[in-house]
JSON list of C-alpha atoms in Angstrom, two decimals:
[
{"chain": "A", "resi": 286, "resn": "MET", "atom": "CA", "xyz": [-75.91, 42.27, 32.21]},
{"chain": "A", "resi": 287, "resn": "LYS", "atom": "CA", "xyz": [-79.17, 40.52, 31.37]},
{"chain": "A", "resi": 288, "resn": "VAL", "atom": "CA", "xyz": [-79.16, 38.45, 28.19]},
{"chain": "A", "resi": 289, "resn": "ASN", "atom": "CA", "xyz": [-82.32, 37.03, 26.65]},
{"chain": "A", "resi": 290, "resn": "ALA", "atom": "CA", "xyz": [-81.94, 34.12, 24.26]},
{"chain": "A", "resi": 291, "resn": "VAL", "atom": "CA", "xyz": [-84.07, 32.06, 21.91]},
{"chain": "A", "resi": 292, "resn": "ILE", "atom": "CA", "xyz": [-82.93, 28.50, 21.18]},
{"chain": "A", "resi": 293, "resn": "ILE", "atom": "CA", "xyz": [-84.44, 26.52, 18.30]},
{"chain": "A", "resi": 294, "resn": "VAL", "atom": "CA", "xyz": [-83.86, 22.78, 18.68]},
{"chain": "A", "resi": 295, "resn": "THR", "atom": "CA", "xyz": [-84.20, 20.70, 15.50]},
{"chain": "A", "resi": 296, "resn": "ALA", "atom": "CA", "xyz": [-82.19, 17.64, 16.52]},
{"chain": "A", "resi": 297, "resn": "PRO", "atom": "CA", "xyz": [-83.94, 14.62, 18.13]},
{"chain": "A", "resi": 298, "resn": "GLN", "atom": "CA", "xyz": [-83.28, 13.24, 21.61]},
{"chain": "A", "resi": 299, "resn": "GLY", "atom": "CA", "xyz": [-79.91, 11.47, 21.83]},
{"chain": "A", "resi": 300, "resn": "ASN", "atom": "CA", "xyz": [-78.45, 13.37, 18.89]},
{"chain": "A", "resi": 301, "resn": "GLU", "atom": "CA", "xyz": [-75.26, 15.26, 19.70]},
{"chain": "A", "resi": 302, "resn": "GLY", "atom": "CA", "xyz": [-76.93, 18.49, 18.64]},
{"chain": "A", "resi": 303, "resn": "ALA", "atom": "CA", "xyz": [-79.83, 18.00, 21.06]},
{"chain": "A", "resi": 304, "resn": "LEU", "atom": "CA", "xyz": [-77.47, 17.15, 23.90]},
{"chain": "A", "resi": 305, "resn": "SER", "atom": "CA", "xyz": [-75.35, 20.23, 23.27]},
{"chain": "A", "resi": 306, "resn": "ALA", "atom": "CA", "xyz": [-78.49, 22.38, 23.12]},
{"chain": "A", "resi": 307, "resn": "PHE", "atom": "CA", "xyz": [-79.63, 21.06, 26.51]},
{"chain": "A", "resi": 308, "resn": "ASP", "atom": "CA", "xyz": [-76.19, 21.57, 28.05]},
{"chain": "A", "resi": 309, "resn": "PHE", "atom": "CA", "xyz": [-76.03, 25.09, 26.67]},
{"chain": "A", "resi": 310, "resn": "VAL", "atom": "CA", "xyz": [-79.46, 26.01, 28.04]},
{"chain": "A", "resi": 311, "resn": "ALA", "atom": "CA", "xyz": [-78.62, 24.52, 31.44]},
{"chain": "A", "resi": 312, "resn": "GLU", "atom": "CA", "xyz": [-75.37, 26.49, 31.63]},
{"chain": "A", "resi": 313, "resn": "PHE", "atom": "CA", "xyz": [-76.96, 29.66, 30.28]},
{"chain": "A", "resi": 314, "resn": "CYS", "atom": "CA", "xyz": [-79.67, 29.57, 32.94]},
{"chain": "A", "resi": 315, "resn": "THR", "atom": "CA", "xyz": [-77.12, 29.56, 35.76]},
{"chain": "A", "resi": 316, "resn": "GLN", "atom": "CA", "xyz": [-76.06, 33.07, 34.79]},
{"chain": "A", "resi": 317, "resn": "LYS", "atom": "CA", "xyz": [-77.90, 35.58, 36.93]},
{"chain": "A", "resi": 318, "resn": "HIS", "atom": "CA", "xyz": [-80.78, 37.47, 35.31]},
{"chain": "A", "resi": 319, "resn": "ASN", "atom": "CA", "xyz": [-80.57, 35.53, 32.04]},
{"chain": "A", "resi": 320, "resn": "SER", "atom": "CA", "xyz": [-83.83, 34.33, 30.49]},
{"chain": "A", "resi": 321, "resn": "ILE", "atom": "CA", "xyz": [-84.45, 31.90, 27.66]},
{"chain": "A", "resi": 322, "resn": "SER", "atom": "CA", "xyz": [-87.15, 30.52, 25.38]},
{"chain": "A", "resi": 323, "resn": "VAL", "atom": "CA", "xyz": [-86.77, 27.12, 23.70]},
{"chain": "A", "resi": 324, "resn": "PHE", "atom": "CA", "xyz": [-88.67, 26.22, 20.52]},
{"chain": "A", "resi": 325, "resn": "PHE", "atom": "CA", "xyz": [-88.69, 22.57, 19.43]},
{"chain": "A", "resi": 326, "resn": "TYR", "atom": "CA", "xyz": [-89.09, 22.22, 15.67]},
{"chain": "A", "resi": 327, "resn": "GLN", "atom": "CA", "xyz": [-88.70, 19.55, 12.99]},
{"chain": "A", "resi": 328, "resn": "ASP", "atom": "CA", "xyz": [-87.14, 16.38, 14.49]},
{"chain": "A", "resi": 329, "resn": "GLY", "atom": "CA", "xyz": [-86.42, 18.38, 17.63]},
{"chain": "A", "resi": 330, "resn": "VAL", "atom": "CA", "xyz": [-89.95, 17.59, 18.81]},
{"chain": "A", "resi": 331, "resn": "ARG", "atom": "CA", "xyz": [-88.68, 14.06, 19.58]},
{"chain": "A", "resi": 332, "resn": "GLN", "atom": "CA", "xyz": [-87.37, 14.76, 23.07]},
{"chain": "A", "resi": 333, "resn": "ASP", "atom": "CA", "xyz": [-87.33, 13.31, 26.55]},
{"chain": "A", "resi": 334, "resn": "TYR", "atom": "CA", "xyz": [-89.37, 16.22, 27.82]},
{"chain": "A", "resi": 335, "resn": "SER", "atom": "CA", "xyz": [-89.00, 15.16, 31.46]},
{"chain": "A", "resi": 336, "resn": "THR", "atom": "CA", "xyz": [-85.42, 16.46, 31.49]},
{"chain": "A", "resi": 337, "resn": "TRP", "atom": "CA", "xyz": [-86.47, 19.73, 29.90]},
{"chain": "A", "resi": 338, "resn": "HIS", "atom": "CA", "xyz": [-89.39, 20.08, 32.32]},
{"chain": "A", "resi": 339, "resn": "ALA", "atom": "CA", "xyz": [-87.01, 19.66, 35.25]},
{"chain": "A", "resi": 340, "resn": "LEU", "atom": "CA", "xyz": [-84.93, 22.51, 33.84]},
{"chain": "A", "resi": 341, "resn": "GLN", "atom": "CA", "xyz": [-88.06, 24.56, 33.27]},
{"chain": "A", "resi": 342, "resn": "LYS", "atom": "CA", "xyz": [-89.21, 24.07, 36.85]},
{"chain": "A", "resi": 343, "resn": "LYS", "atom": "CA", "xyz": [-85.82, 25.08, 38.24]},
{"chain": "A", "resi": 344, "resn": "TYR", "atom": "CA", "xyz": [-85.20, 28.16, 36.07]},
{"chain": "A", "resi": 345, "resn": "ASN", "atom": "CA", "xyz": [-88.66, 29.10, 34.78]},
{"chain": "A", "resi": 346, "resn": "ILE", "atom": "CA", "xyz": [-87.65, 28.85, 31.13]},
{"chain": "A", "resi": 347, "resn": "LYS", "atom": "CA", "xyz": [-90.26, 28.87, 28.38]},
{"chain": "A", "resi": 348, "resn": "LEU", "atom": "CA", "xyz": [-90.69, 25.69, 26.33]},
{"chain": "A", "resi": 349, "resn": "HIS", "atom": "CA", "xyz": [-92.62, 25.61, 23.05]},
{"chain": "A", "resi": 350, "resn": "THR", "atom": "CA", "xyz": [-93.18, 22.55, 20.84]},
{"chain": "A", "resi": 351, "resn": "CYS", "atom": "CA", "xyz": [-94.32, 23.22, 17.28]},
{"chain": "A", "resi": 352, "resn": "VAL", "atom": "CA", "xyz": [-97.81, 21.78, 16.96]},
{"chain": "A", "resi": 353, "resn": "ALA", "atom": "CA", "xyz": [-97.54, 20.99, 13.24]},
{"chain": "A", "resi": 354, "resn": "ALA", "atom": "CA", "xyz": [-94.18, 19.21, 13.57]},
{"chain": "A", "resi": 355, "resn": "ALA", "atom": "CA", "xyz": [-95.45, 17.20, 16.56]},
{"chain": "A", "resi": 356, "resn": "ARG", "atom": "CA", "xyz": [-98.58, 16.07, 14.73]},
{"chain": "A", "resi": 357, "resn": "ARG", "atom": "CA", "xyz": [-96.61, 15.02, 11.65]},
{"chain": "A", "resi": 358, "resn": "ARG", "atom": "CA", "xyz": [-94.52, 12.74, 13.86]},
{"chain": "A", "resi": 359, "resn": "ASN", "atom": "CA", "xyz": [-97.40, 11.48, 16.02]},
{"chain": "A", "resi": 360, "resn": "ILE", "atom": "CA", "xyz": [-95.87, 12.93, 19.17]},
{"chain": "A", "resi": 361, "resn": "ASP", "atom": "CA", "xyz": [-97.95, 12.46, 22.32]},
{"chain": "A", "resi": 362, "resn": "SER", "atom": "CA", "xyz": [-99.10, 15.95, 23.24]},
{"chain": "A", "resi": 363, "resn": "ASP", "atom": "CA", "xyz": [-99.66, 15.19, 26.93]},
{"chain": "A", "resi": 364, "resn": "ASN", "atom": "CA", "xyz": [-97.67, 17.42, 29.26]},
{"chain": "A", "resi": 365, "resn": "ILE", "atom": "CA", "xyz": [-96.04, 19.50, 26.51]},
{"chain": "A", "resi": 366, "resn": "ASN", "atom": "CA", "xyz": [-96.79, 23.05, 25.46]},
{"chain": "A", "resi": 367, "resn": "LEU", "atom": "CA", "xyz": [-97.88, 22.97, 21.82]},
{"chain": "A", "resi": 368, "resn": "SER", "atom": "CA", "xyz": [-97.36, 26.30, 20.06]},
{"chain": "A", "resi": 369, "resn": "GLY", "atom": "CA", "xyz": [-97.53, 27.75, 16.58]},
{"chain": "A", "resi": 370, "resn": "ILE", "atom": "CA", "xyz": [-94.89, 29.65, 14.64]},
{"chain": "A", "resi": 371, "resn": "GLY", "atom": "CA", "xyz": [-96.24, 32.82, 16.26]},
{"chain": "A", "resi": 372, "resn": "ALA", "atom": "CA", "xyz": [-94.58, 31.86, 19.54]},
{"chain": "A", "resi": 373, "resn": "LEU", "atom": "CA", "xyz": [-91.20, 31.76, 17.81]},
{"chain": "A", "resi": 374, "resn": "VAL", "atom": "CA", "xyz": [-91.72, 35.08, 16.03]},
{"chain": "A", "resi": 375, "resn": "THR", "atom": "CA", "xyz": [-92.86, 36.73, 19.26]},
{"chain": "A", "resi": 376, "resn": "ALA", "atom": "CA", "xyz": [-89.79, 35.50, 21.10]},
{"chain": "A", "resi": 377, "resn": "CYS", "atom": "CA", "xyz": [-87.37, 36.51, 18.34]},
{"chain": "A", "resi": 378, "resn": "SER", "atom": "CA", "xyz": [-88.99, 39.90, 17.83]},
{"chain": "A", "resi": 379, "resn": "ALA", "atom": "CA", "xyz": [-88.80, 40.98, 21.46]},
{"chain": "A", "resi": 380, "resn": "THR", "atom": "CA", "xyz": [-86.81, 44.20, 21.65]},
{"chain": "A", "resi": 381, "resn": "ASP", "atom": "CA", "xyz": [-84.57, 42.90, 24.44]},
{"chain": "A", "resi": 382, "resn": "VAL", "atom": "CA", "xyz": [-83.52, 39.64, 22.77]},
{"chain": "A", "resi": 383, "resn": "LYS", "atom": "CA", "xyz": [-79.74, 39.70, 22.47]},
{"chain": "A", "resi": 384, "resn": "MET", "atom": "CA", "xyz": [-79.07, 36.25, 21.04]},
{"chain": "A", "resi": 385, "resn": "VAL", "atom": "CA", "xyz": [-80.82, 33.67, 18.92]},
{"chain": "A", "resi": 386, "resn": "GLY", "atom": "CA", "xyz": [-79.36, 30.17, 19.05]},
{"chain": "A", "resi": 387, "resn": "PHE", "atom": "CA", "xyz": [-80.17, 27.48, 16.52]},
{"chain": "A", "resi": 388, "resn": "ASN", "atom": "CA", "xyz": [-79.39, 23.81, 16.66]},
{"chain": "A", "resi": 389, "resn": "PRO", "atom": "CA", "xyz": [-77.74, 22.27, 14.72]},
{"chain": "A", "resi": 390, "resn": "HIS", "atom": "CA", "xyz": [-77.33, 25.12, 12.18]},
{"chain": "A", "resi": 391, "resn": "PRO", "atom": "CA", "xyz": [-76.56, 28.36, 14.04]},
{"chain": "A", "resi": 392, "resn": "PRO", "atom": "CA", "xyz": [-78.34, 31.49, 12.83]},
{"chain": "A", "resi": 393, "resn": "PHE", "atom": "CA", "xyz": [-77.44, 35.05, 13.54]},
{"chain": "A", "resi": 394, "resn": "ARG", "atom": "CA", "xyz": [-79.29, 38.04, 14.87]},
{"chain": "A", "resi": 395, "resn": "HIS", "atom": "CA", "xyz": [-77.96, 41.34, 13.63]},
{"chain": "A", "resi": 396, "resn": "PRO", "atom": "CA", "xyz": [-78.62, 44.47, 15.73]},
{"chain": "A", "resi": 397, "resn": "HIS", "atom": "CA", "xyz": [-80.65, 46.21, 13.03]},
{"chain": "A", "resi": 398, "resn": "SER", "atom": "CA", "xyz": [-83.46, 48.59, 13.78]},
{"chain": "A", "resi": 399, "resn": "LYS", "atom": "CA", "xyz": [-86.91, 47.22, 13.02]},
{"chain": "A", "resi": 400, "resn": "LEU", "atom": "CA", "xyz": [-88.84, 48.15, 9.91]},
{"chain": "A", "resi": 401, "resn": "GLU", "atom": "CA", "xyz": [-91.37, 50.97, 10.04]},
{"chain": "A", "resi": 402, "resn": "ASN", "atom": "CA", "xyz": [-94.22, 48.59, 10.85]},
{"chain": "A", "resi": 403, "resn": "GLY", "atom": "CA", "xyz": [-92.24, 47.04, 13.72]},
{"chain": "A", "resi": 404, "resn": "SER", "atom": "CA", "xyz": [-91.43, 43.81, 11.87]},
{"chain": "A", "resi": 405, "resn": "SER", "atom": "CA", "xyz": [-88.06, 42.11, 11.46]},
{"chain": "A", "resi": 406, "resn": "LYS", "atom": "CA", "xyz": [-86.28, 40.90, 8.32]},
{"chain": "A", "resi": 407, "resn": "TYR", "atom": "CA", "xyz": [-85.80, 37.13, 8.16]},
{"chain": "A", "resi": 408, "resn": "LEU", "atom": "CA", "xyz": [-83.53, 35.25, 5.78]},
{"chain": "A", "resi": 409, "resn": "ILE", "atom": "CA", "xyz": [-84.41, 31.56, 5.61]},
{"chain": "A", "resi": 410, "resn": "ILE", "atom": "CA", "xyz": [-81.77, 29.31, 4.06]},
{"chain": "A", "resi": 411, "resn": "LEU", "atom": "CA", "xyz": [-83.08, 26.03, 2.63]},
{"chain": "A", "resi": 412, "resn": "HIS", "atom": "CA", "xyz": [-80.38, 23.38, 2.32]},
{"chain": "A", "resi": 413, "resn": "ASN", "atom": "CA", "xyz": [-82.29, 20.11, 2.86]},
{"chain": "A", "resi": 414, "resn": "HIS", "atom": "CA", "xyz": [-82.79, 17.67, -0.01]},
{"chain": "A", "resi": 415, "resn": "PRO", "atom": "CA", "xyz": [-86.50, 17.61, -1.01]},
{"chain": "A", "resi": 416, "resn": "ASN", "atom": "CA", "xyz": [-86.70, 13.87, -0.25]},
{"chain": "A", "resi": 417, "resn": "ASN", "atom": "CA", "xyz": [-85.45, 14.36, 3.32]},
{"chain": "A", "resi": 418, "resn": "ASN", "atom": "CA", "xyz": [-88.72, 13.38, 5.05]},
{"chain": "A", "resi": 419, "resn": "PHE", "atom": "CA", "xyz": [-90.62, 16.45, 6.26]},
{"chain": "A", "resi": 420, "resn": "LEU", "atom": "CA", "xyz": [-87.60, 18.70, 6.67]},
{"chain": "A", "resi": 421, "resn": "ALA", "atom": "CA", "xyz": [-87.72, 20.51, 3.33]},
{"chain": "A", "resi": 422, "resn": "ALA", "atom": "CA", "xyz": [-91.48, 21.08, 3.56]},
{"chain": "A", "resi": 423, "resn": "GLU", "atom": "CA", "xyz": [-91.18, 22.35, 7.12]},
{"chain": "A", "resi": 424, "resn": "ALA", "atom": "CA", "xyz": [-88.63, 24.94, 6.07]},
{"chain": "A", "resi": 425, "resn": "LEU", "atom": "CA", "xyz": [-91.21, 26.36, 3.66]},
{"chain": "A", "resi": 426, "resn": "ASP", "atom": "CA", "xyz": [-93.89, 26.06, 6.35]},
{"chain": "A", "resi": 427, "resn": "ILE", "atom": "CA", "xyz": [-91.95, 28.25, 8.74]},
{"chain": "A", "resi": 428, "resn": "ALA", "atom": "CA", "xyz": [-91.28, 30.77, 5.97]},
{"chain": "A", "resi": 429, "resn": "LEU", "atom": "CA", "xyz": [-95.00, 31.09, 5.23]},
{"chain": "A", "resi": 430, "resn": "GLY", "atom": "CA", "xyz": [-95.86, 31.15, 8.93]},
{"chain": "A", "resi": 431, "resn": "ILE", "atom": "CA", "xyz": [-93.43, 33.96, 9.66]},
{"chain": "A", "resi": 432, "resn": "ALA", "atom": "CA", "xyz": [-94.56, 35.95, 6.61]},
{"chain": "A", "resi": 433, "resn": "ALA", "atom": "CA", "xyz": [-98.21, 35.53, 7.63]},
{"chain": "A", "resi": 434, "resn": "LEU", "atom": "CA", "xyz": [-97.32, 37.34, 10.85]},
{"chain": "A", "resi": 435, "resn": "GLU", "atom": "CA", "xyz": [-96.27, 40.38, 8.80]},
{"chain": "A", "resi": 436, "resn": "GLN", "atom": "CA", "xyz": [-92.54, 39.80, 9.01]},
{"chain": "A", "resi": 437, "resn": "LYS", "atom": "CA", "xyz": [-90.32, 40.43, 5.99]},
{"chain": "A", "resi": 438, "resn": "VAL", "atom": "CA", "xyz": [-89.06, 37.08, 4.63]},
{"chain": "A", "resi": 439, "resn": "SER", "atom": "CA", "xyz": [-86.45, 36.23, 1.99]},
{"chain": "A", "resi": 440, "resn": "LEU", "atom": "CA", "xyz": [-85.49, 32.72, 0.87]},
{"chain": "A", "resi": 441, "resn": "LEU", "atom": "CA", "xyz": [-82.08, 31.39, -0.15]},
{"chain": "A", "resi": 442, "resn": "PHE", "atom": "CA", "xyz": [-81.76, 27.93, -1.71]},
{"chain": "A", "resi": 443, "resn": "SER", "atom": "CA", "xyz": [-78.37, 26.39, -1.10]},
{"chain": "A", "resi": 444, "resn": "GLY", "atom": "CA", "xyz": [-76.67, 23.01, -1.54]},
{"chain": "A", "resi": 445, "resn": "THR", "atom": "CA", "xyz": [-79.05, 20.12, -2.22]},
{"chain": "A", "resi": 446, "resn": "GLY", "atom": "CA", "xyz": [-81.90, 22.36, -1.10]},
{"chain": "A", "resi": 447, "resn": "THR", "atom": "CA", "xyz": [-81.67, 23.83, -4.60]},
{"chain": "A", "resi": 448, "resn": "LEU", "atom": "CA", "xyz": [-83.30, 20.62, -5.86]},
{"chain": "A", "resi": 449, "resn": "GLN", "atom": "CA", "xyz": [-86.54, 21.77, -4.23]},
{"chain": "A", "resi": 450, "resn": "LEU", "atom": "CA", "xyz": [-86.89, 24.05, -7.25]},
{"chain": "A", "resi": 451, "resn": "LEU", "atom": "CA", "xyz": [-87.59, 20.94, -9.35]},
{"chain": "A", "resi": 452, "resn": "ILE", "atom": "CA", "xyz": [-90.08, 19.09, -7.12]},
{"chain": "A", "resi": 453, "resn": "PRO", "atom": "CA", "xyz": [-93.79, 19.56, -8.01]},
{"chain": "A", "resi": 454, "resn": "ASP", "atom": "CA", "xyz": [-94.96, 19.62, -4.37]},
{"chain": "A", "resi": 455, "resn": "SER", "atom": "CA", "xyz": [-92.41, 22.29, -3.49]},
{"chain": "A", "resi": 456, "resn": "LEU", "atom": "CA", "xyz": [-93.24, 24.29, -6.60]},
{"chain": "A", "resi": 457, "resn": "LYS", "atom": "CA", "xyz": [-96.92, 24.41, -5.61]},
{"chain": "A", "resi": 458, "resn": "ILE", "atom": "CA", "xyz": [-95.94, 26.10, -2.35]},
{"chain": "A", "resi": 459, "resn": "LEU", "atom": "CA", "xyz": [-93.35, 28.32, -3.99]},
{"chain": "A", "resi": 460, "resn": "ALA", "atom": "CA", "xyz": [-95.90, 29.50, -6.53]},
{"chain": "A", "resi": 461, "resn": "ALA", "atom": "CA", "xyz": [-97.95, 30.94, -3.66]},
{"chain": "A", "resi": 462, "resn": "LEU", "atom": "CA", "xyz": [-95.08, 32.88, -2.09]},
{"chain": "A", "resi": 463, "resn": "ASN", "atom": "CA", "xyz": [-96.13, 36.18, -3.63]},
{"chain": "A", "resi": 464, "resn": "LEU", "atom": "CA", "xyz": [-99.45, 35.89, -1.79]},
{"chain": "A", "resi": 465, "resn": "TYR", "atom": "CA", "xyz": [-97.42, 36.16, 1.41]},
{"chain": "A", "resi": 466, "resn": "ASP", "atom": "CA", "xyz": [-95.30, 39.03, 0.06]},
{"chain": "A", "resi": 467, "resn": "ILE", "atom": "CA", "xyz": [-92.25, 36.75, -0.20]},
{"chain": "A", "resi": 468, "resn": "ASN", "atom": "CA", "xyz": [-90.73, 38.17, -3.34]},
{"chain": "A", "resi": 469, "resn": "ASN", "atom": "CA", "xyz": [-87.01, 37.93, -2.63]},
{"chain": "A", "resi": 470, "resn": "ILE", "atom": "CA", "xyz": [-85.94, 34.41, -3.60]},
{"chain": "A", "resi": 471, "resn": "TYR", "atom": "CA", "xyz": [-82.30, 33.56, -4.21]},
{"chain": "A", "resi": 472, "resn": "VAL", "atom": "CA", "xyz": [-80.09, 30.65, -5.21]},
{"chain": "A", "resi": 473, "resn": "THR", "atom": "CA", "xyz": [-76.30, 30.50, -5.20]},
{"chain": "A", "resi": 474, "resn": "ASP", "atom": "CA", "xyz": [-74.47, 30.05, -8.47]},
{"chain": "A", "resi": 475, "resn": "ILE", "atom": "CA", "xyz": [-72.25, 27.37, -6.95]},
{"chain": "A", "resi": 476, "resn": "SER", "atom": "CA", "xyz": [-75.32, 25.36, -5.85]},
{"chain": "A", "resi": 477, "resn": "LEU", "atom": "CA", "xyz": [-76.70, 25.39, -9.38]},
{"chain": "A", "resi": 478, "resn": "LYS", "atom": "CA", "xyz": [-73.35, 24.23, -10.71]},
{"chain": "A", "resi": 479, "resn": "ASN", "atom": "CA", "xyz": [-72.87, 21.48, -8.10]},
{"chain": "A", "resi": 480, "resn": "ASN", "atom": "CA", "xyz": [-76.36, 20.10, -8.75]},
{"chain": "A", "resi": 481, "resn": "ASN", "atom": "CA", "xyz": [-76.02, 20.33, -12.55]},
{"chain": "A", "resi": 482, "resn": "LEU", "atom": "CA", "xyz": [-78.98, 22.67, -12.80]},
{"chain": "A", "resi": 483, "resn": "HIS", "atom": "CA", "xyz": [-79.49, 25.20, -15.54]},
{"chain": "A", "resi": 484, "resn": "TYR", "atom": "CA", "xyz": [-81.16, 28.40, -14.44]},
{"chain": "A", "resi": 485, "resn": "LYS", "atom": "CA", "xyz": [-83.23, 28.84, -17.59]},
{"chain": "A", "resi": 486, "resn": "LYS", "atom": "CA", "xyz": [-84.80, 25.39, -17.15]},
{"chain": "A", "resi": 487, "resn": "LEU", "atom": "CA", "xyz": [-86.18, 26.15, -13.68]},
{"chain": "A", "resi": 488, "resn": "LYS", "atom": "CA", "xyz": [-89.92, 26.84, -13.59]},
{"chain": "A", "resi": 489, "resn": "LEU", "atom": "CA", "xyz": [-89.41, 29.21, -10.69]},
{"chain": "A", "resi": 490, "resn": "GLN", "atom": "CA", "xyz": [-86.51, 31.50, -11.49]},
{"chain": "A", "resi": 491, "resn": "PRO", "atom": "CA", "xyz": [-84.93, 32.98, -8.36]},
{"chain": "A", "resi": 492, "resn": "GLN", "atom": "CA", "xyz": [-82.17, 35.53, -8.39]},
{"chain": "A", "resi": 493, "resn": "VAL", "atom": "CA", "xyz": [-78.77, 33.89, -8.84]},
{"chain": "A", "resi": 494, "resn": "ILE", "atom": "CA", "xyz": [-76.15, 35.32, -6.47]},
{"chain": "A", "resi": 495, "resn": "THR", "atom": "CA", "xyz": [-72.48, 34.72, -5.73]},
{"chain": "A", "resi": 496, "resn": "SER", "atom": "CA", "xyz": [-70.88, 33.82, -2.40]},
{"chain": "A", "resi": 497, "resn": "GLU", "atom": "CA", "xyz": [-69.91, 37.46, -1.91]},
{"chain": "A", "resi": 498, "resn": "GLN", "atom": "CA", "xyz": [-73.51, 38.52, -2.45]},
{"chain": "A", "resi": 499, "resn": "VAL", "atom": "CA", "xyz": [-74.68, 35.91, 0.07]},
{"chain": "A", "resi": 500, "resn": "THR", "atom": "CA", "xyz": [-72.57, 37.65, 2.71]},
{"chain": "A", "resi": 501, "resn": "ALA", "atom": "CA", "xyz": [-74.15, 40.99, 1.85]},
{"chain": "A", "resi": 502, "resn": "LEU", "atom": "CA", "xyz": [-77.61, 39.40, 1.94]},
{"chain": "A", "resi": 503, "resn": "GLU", "atom": "CA", "xyz": [-76.98, 37.97, 5.41]},
{"chain": "A", "resi": 504, "resn": "LEU", "atom": "CA", "xyz": [-75.83, 41.35, 6.69]},
{"chain": "A", "resi": 505, "resn": "ASP", "atom": "CA", "xyz": [-78.99, 42.96, 5.34]},
{"chain": "A", "resi": 506, "resn": "ASN", "atom": "CA", "xyz": [-81.28, 40.73, 7.43]},
{"chain": "A", "resi": 507, "resn": "ASP", "atom": "CA", "xyz": [-82.04, 40.75, 11.14]},
{"chain": "A", "resi": 508, "resn": "ILE", "atom": "CA", "xyz": [-82.53, 37.03, 11.74]},
{"chain": "A", "resi": 509, "resn": "ILE", "atom": "CA", "xyz": [-81.12, 34.15, 9.70]},
{"chain": "A", "resi": 510, "resn": "LEU", "atom": "CA", "xyz": [-82.60, 30.65, 10.03]},
{"chain": "A", "resi": 511, "resn": "SER", "atom": "CA", "xyz": [-81.09, 27.65, 8.27]},
{"chain": "A", "resi": 512, "resn": "PHE", "atom": "CA", "xyz": [-82.96, 24.42, 7.49]}
]
């Protein structure tokens, strides 16, 4: 049976996550009729692309490197395929995609039917501390990019990612979410408690949900990405 997969690599070259992603793709490609697209994002743009290109030449896999993430990190663009978020959405939205892999935080793809306009429902979980280099900002970037392509996007702040609700730079972006029809914004009650945050003091007031409600939220979405 043919299986199409999308792998999102966020770990840099030499990291255990990047190595496991490469090994997985190499093994996956040996299975007859399988096809795969790889999207390098965040620190995942820091790769030894020669090894990936060798795999691409042998199995005709598709490699995409996020142009914004590469430019932020001054990555030499020679001999790599720079792509926008649209390439990721196109790959994930293909009707025959059976699996979406994410490295190092695995997402899920639920076999839901698409919305009436043909779009998918994405849940993006933000868990990175706001001071963690570009990572927190890039999670919001991908949310806006996906929403701009007329996909349904919800946000869930979890762990130290909840602190993004206090940072002025993040709040400027979050204030514009309604312009992209991103109206479903959530935070877990345990994350507020663990970070000593009081809901009423937050300038942006997302919906507070329990762990049980998180499970229901995940089941209600087609694709879950975690940053």
